[in-house]
PDB file of C-alpha atoms in Angstrom:
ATOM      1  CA  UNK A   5     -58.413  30.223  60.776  1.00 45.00           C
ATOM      2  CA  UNK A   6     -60.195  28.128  58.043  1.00 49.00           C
ATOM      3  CA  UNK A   7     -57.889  30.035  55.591  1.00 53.00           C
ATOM      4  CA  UNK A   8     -55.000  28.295  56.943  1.00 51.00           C
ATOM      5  CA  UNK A   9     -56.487  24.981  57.278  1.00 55.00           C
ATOM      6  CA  UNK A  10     -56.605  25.542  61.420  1.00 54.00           C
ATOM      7  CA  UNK A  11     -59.781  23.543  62.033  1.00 69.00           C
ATOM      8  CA  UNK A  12     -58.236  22.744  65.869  1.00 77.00           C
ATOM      9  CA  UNK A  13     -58.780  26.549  67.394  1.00 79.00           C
ATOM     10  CA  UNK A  14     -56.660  25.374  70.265  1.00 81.00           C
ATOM     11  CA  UNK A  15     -53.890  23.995  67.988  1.00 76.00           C
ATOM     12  CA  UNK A  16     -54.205  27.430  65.868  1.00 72.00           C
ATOM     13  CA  UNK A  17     -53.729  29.567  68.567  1.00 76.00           C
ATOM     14  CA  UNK A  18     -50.551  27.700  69.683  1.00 77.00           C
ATOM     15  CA  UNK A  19     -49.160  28.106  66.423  1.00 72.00           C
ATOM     16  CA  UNK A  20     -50.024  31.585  65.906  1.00 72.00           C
ATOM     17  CA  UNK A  21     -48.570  32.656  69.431  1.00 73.00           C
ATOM     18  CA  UNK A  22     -45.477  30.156  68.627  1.00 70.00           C
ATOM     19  CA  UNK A  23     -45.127  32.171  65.422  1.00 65.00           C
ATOM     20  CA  UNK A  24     -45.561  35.414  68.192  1.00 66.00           C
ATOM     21  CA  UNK A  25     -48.552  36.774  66.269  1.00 67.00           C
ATOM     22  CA  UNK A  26     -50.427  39.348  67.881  1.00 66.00           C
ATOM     23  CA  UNK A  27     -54.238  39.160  68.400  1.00 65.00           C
ATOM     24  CA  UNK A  28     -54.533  42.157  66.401  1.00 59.00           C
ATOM     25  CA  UNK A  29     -52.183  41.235  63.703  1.00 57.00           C
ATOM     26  CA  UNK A  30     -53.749  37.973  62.994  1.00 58.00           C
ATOM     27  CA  UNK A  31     -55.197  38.426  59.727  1.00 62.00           C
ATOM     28  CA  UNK A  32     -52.125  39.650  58.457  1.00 62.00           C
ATOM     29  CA  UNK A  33     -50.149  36.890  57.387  1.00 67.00           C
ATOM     30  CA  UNK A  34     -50.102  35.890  53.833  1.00 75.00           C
ATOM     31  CA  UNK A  35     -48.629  33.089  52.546  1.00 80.00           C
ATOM     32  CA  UNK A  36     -46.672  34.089  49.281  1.00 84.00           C
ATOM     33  CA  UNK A  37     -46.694  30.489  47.529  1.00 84.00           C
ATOM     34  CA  UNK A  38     -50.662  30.030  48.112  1.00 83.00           C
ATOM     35  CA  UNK A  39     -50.944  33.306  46.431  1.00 84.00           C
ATOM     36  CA  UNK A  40     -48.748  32.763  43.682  1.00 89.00           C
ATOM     37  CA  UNK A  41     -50.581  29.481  43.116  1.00 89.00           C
ATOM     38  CA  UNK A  42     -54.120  30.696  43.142  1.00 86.00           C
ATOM     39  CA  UNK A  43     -53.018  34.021  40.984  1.00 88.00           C
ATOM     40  CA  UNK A  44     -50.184  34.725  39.737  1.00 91.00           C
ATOM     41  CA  UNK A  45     -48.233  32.805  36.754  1.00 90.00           C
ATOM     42  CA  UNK A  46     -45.354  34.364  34.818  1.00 93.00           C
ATOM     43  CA  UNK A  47     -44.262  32.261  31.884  1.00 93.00           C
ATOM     44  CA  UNK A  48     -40.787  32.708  32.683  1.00 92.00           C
ATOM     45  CA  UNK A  49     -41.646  30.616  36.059  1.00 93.00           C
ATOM     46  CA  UNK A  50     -41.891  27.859  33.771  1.00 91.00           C
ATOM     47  CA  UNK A  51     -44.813  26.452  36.299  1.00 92.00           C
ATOM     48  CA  UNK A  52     -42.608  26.387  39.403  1.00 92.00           C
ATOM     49  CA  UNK A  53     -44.038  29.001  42.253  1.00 92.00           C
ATOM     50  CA  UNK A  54     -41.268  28.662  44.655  1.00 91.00           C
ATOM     51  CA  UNK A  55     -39.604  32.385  46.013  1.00 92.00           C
ATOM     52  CA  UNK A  56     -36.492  32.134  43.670  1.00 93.00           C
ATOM     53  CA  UNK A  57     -38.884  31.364  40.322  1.00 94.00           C
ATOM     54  CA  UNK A  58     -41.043  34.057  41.221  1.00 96.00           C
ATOM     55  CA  UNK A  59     -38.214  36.698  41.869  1.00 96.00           C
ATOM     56  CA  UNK A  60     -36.726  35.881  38.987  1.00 95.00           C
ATOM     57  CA  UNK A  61     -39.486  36.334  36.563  1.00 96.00           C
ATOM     58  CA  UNK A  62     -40.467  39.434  38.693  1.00 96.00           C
ATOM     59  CA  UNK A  63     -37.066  40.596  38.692  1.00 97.00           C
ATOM     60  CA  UNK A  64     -36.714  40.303  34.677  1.00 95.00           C
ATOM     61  CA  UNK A  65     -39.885  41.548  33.873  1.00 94.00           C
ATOM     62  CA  UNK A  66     -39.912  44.836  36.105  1.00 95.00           C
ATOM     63  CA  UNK A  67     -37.972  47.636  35.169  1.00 95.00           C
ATOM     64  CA  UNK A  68     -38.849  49.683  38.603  1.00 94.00           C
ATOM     65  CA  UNK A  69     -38.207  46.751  40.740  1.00 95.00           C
ATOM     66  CA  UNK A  70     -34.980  46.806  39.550  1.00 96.00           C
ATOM     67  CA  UNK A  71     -34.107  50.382  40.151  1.00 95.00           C
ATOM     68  CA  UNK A  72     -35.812  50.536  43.561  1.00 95.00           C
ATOM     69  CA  UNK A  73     -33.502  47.144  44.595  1.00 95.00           C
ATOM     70  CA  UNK A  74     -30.594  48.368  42.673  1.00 94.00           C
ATOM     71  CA  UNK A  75     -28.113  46.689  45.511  1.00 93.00           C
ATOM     72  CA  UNK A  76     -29.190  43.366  43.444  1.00 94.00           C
ATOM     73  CA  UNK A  77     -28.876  44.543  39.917  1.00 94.00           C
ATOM     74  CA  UNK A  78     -26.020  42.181  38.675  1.00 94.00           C
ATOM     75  CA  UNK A  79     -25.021  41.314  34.918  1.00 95.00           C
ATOM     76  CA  UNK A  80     -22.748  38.729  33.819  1.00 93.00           C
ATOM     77  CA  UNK A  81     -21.468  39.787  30.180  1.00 93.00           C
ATOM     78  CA  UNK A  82     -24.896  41.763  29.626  1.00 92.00           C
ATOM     79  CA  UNK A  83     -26.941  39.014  31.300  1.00 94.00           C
ATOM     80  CA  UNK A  84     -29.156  40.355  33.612  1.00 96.00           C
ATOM     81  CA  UNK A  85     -28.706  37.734  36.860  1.00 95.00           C
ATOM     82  CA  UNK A  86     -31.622  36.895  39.036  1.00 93.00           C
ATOM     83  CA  UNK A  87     -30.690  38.348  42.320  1.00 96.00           C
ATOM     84  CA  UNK A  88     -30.037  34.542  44.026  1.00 94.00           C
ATOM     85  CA  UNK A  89     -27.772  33.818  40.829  1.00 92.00           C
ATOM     86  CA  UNK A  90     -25.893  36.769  41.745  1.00 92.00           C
ATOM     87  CA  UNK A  91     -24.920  35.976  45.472  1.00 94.00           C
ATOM     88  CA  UNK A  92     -21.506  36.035  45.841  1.00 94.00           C
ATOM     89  CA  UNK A  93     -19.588  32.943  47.192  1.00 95.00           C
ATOM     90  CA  UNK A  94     -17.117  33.381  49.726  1.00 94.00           C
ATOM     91  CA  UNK A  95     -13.456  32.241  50.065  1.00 93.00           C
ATOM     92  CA  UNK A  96     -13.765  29.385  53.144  1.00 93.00           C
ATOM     93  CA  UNK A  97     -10.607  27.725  53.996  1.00 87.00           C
ATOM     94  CA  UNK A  98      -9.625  27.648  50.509  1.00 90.00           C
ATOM     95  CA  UNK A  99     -12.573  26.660  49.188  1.00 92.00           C
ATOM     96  CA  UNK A 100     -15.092  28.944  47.105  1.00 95.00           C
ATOM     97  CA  UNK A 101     -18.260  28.616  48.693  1.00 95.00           C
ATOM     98  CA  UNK A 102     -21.856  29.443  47.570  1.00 95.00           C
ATOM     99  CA  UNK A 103     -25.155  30.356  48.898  1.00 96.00           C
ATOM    100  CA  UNK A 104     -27.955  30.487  46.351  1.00 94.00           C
ATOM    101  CA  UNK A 105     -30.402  27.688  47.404  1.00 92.00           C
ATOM    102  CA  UNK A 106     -32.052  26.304  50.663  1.00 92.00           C
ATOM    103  CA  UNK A 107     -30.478  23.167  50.614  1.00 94.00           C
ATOM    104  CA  UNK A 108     -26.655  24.878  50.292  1.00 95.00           C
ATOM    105  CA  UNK A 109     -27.770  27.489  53.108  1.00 95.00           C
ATOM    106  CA  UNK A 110     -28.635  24.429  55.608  1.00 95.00           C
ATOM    107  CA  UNK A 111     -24.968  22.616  54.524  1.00 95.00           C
ATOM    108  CA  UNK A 112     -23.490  26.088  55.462  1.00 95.00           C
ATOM    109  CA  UNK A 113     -25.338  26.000  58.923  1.00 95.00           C
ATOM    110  CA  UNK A 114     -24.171  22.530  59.476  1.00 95.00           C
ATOM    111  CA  UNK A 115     -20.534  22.567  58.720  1.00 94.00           C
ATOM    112  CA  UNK A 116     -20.395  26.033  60.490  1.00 92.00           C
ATOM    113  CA  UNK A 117     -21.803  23.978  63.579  1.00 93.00           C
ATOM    114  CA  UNK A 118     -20.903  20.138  63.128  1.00 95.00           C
ATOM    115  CA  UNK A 119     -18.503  20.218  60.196  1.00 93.00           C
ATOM    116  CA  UNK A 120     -14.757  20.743  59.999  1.00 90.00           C
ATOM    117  CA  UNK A 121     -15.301  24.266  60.278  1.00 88.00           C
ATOM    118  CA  UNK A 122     -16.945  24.013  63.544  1.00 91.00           C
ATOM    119  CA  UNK A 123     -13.493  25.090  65.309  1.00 94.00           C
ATOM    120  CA  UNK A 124     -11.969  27.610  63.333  1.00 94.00           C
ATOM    121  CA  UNK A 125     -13.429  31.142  63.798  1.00 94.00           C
ATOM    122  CA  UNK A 126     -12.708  32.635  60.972  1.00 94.00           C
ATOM    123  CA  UNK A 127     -14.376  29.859  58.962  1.00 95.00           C
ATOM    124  CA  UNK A 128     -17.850  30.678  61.119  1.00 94.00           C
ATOM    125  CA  UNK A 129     -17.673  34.106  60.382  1.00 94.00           C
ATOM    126  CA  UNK A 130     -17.721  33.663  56.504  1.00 95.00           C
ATOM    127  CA  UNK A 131     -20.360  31.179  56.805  1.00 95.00           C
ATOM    128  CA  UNK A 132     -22.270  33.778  58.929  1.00 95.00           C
ATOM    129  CA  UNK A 133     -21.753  36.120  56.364  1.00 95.00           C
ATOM    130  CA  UNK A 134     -22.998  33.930  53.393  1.00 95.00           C
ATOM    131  CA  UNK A 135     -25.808  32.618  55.660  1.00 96.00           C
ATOM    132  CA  UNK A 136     -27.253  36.274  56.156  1.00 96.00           C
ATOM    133  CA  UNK A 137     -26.497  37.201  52.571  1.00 95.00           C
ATOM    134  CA  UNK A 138     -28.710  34.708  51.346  1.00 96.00           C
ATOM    135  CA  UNK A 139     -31.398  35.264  54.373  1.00 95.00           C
ATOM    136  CA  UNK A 140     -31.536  39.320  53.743  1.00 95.00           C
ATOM    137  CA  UNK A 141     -32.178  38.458  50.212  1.00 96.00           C
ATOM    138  CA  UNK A 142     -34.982  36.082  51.040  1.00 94.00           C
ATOM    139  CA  UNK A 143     -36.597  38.587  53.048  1.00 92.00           C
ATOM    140  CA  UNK A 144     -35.740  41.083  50.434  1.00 95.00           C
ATOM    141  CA  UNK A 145     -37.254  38.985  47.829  1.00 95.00           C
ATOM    142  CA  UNK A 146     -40.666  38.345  49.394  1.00 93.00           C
ATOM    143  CA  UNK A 147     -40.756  42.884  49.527  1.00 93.00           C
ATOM    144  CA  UNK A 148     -39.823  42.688  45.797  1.00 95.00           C
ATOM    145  CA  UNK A 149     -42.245  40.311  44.852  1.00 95.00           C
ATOM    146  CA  UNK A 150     -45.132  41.832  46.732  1.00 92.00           C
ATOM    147  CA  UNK A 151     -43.910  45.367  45.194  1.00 93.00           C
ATOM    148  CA  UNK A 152     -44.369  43.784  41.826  1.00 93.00           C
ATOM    149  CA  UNK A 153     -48.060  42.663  42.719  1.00 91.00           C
ATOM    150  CA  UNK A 154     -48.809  45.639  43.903  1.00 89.00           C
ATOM    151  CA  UNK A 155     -47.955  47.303  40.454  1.00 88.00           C
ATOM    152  CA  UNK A 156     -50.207  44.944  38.938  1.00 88.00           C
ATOM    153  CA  UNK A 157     -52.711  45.469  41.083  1.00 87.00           C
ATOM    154  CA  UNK A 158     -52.700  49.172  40.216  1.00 84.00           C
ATOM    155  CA  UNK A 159     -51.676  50.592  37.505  1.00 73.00           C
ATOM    156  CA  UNK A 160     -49.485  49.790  34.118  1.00 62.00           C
ATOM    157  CA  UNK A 161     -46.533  48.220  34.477  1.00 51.00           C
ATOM    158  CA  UNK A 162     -43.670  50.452  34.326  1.00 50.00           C
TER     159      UNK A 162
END
């Protein structure tokens, strides 16, 4: 637990069963961004470690990654796009609406509940749809990455 700064083994295994981690799994988890900070630095990260710099860079630099994930291989006029820079917005009541970012996916989540939206159906559903666009590629991203460090890890990169 001292790895995660847990000191309170009471308090730790609150969390951990909050976060519904077996007994069995719980050395498991691995927290990305503490990685990245202690080892891994890309220069096109340009110093920032959070999941979008690092996919980016990743993304770029790795030939492989790219064909394995080629769902997310986007250009725009021979510009290879980062895979978040690639999401496509969605029409929403005659707006064009975008989810690339944290902050725009939690706007999404709160017109789709609170906003004007909140009482036209098919406004939810496209807000749905951009909402797990952006959360499969976040998932996505964090398999990518670790893919990439695994490469690293063993061999020349491709």
């Amino acid at each position: 637990m001292a790895e995660r700064h847990l000191t309170d083994p009471a308090l730790a295994k609150w969390i951990l069963d909050l976060a519904g981690v077996k007994d069995t799994d719980r050395g498991r988890l691995v927290d990305m961004n503490a990685k990245t900070v202690d080892c891994f630095f890309h220069p096109l990260m340009e110093g920032r470690t959070s999941i979008k710099w690092v996919l980016a860079a990743v993304w770029e630099a790795d030939a492989e990654l790219r064909r394995e994930f080629s769902e997310y291989e986007r250009y725009d006029s021979s510009q290879l796009l980062d895979p978040y820079a690639a999401l496509p917005p969605i029409e929403i009541a005659g707006s064009t609406i975008g989810v690339v970012d944290g902050t725009e996916a939690v706007c999404a989540y709160q017109e789709m509940l609170y906003g004007a939206s909140r009482n036209n159906p098919a406004a939810r559903v496209a807000y749905r749809r951009l909402l797990l666009q952006y959360c499969e590629l976040d998932t996505a991203a964090m398999v990518m990455i670790w893919k990439h460090w695994e490469r690293l890890a063993t061999g020349p990169q491709v």
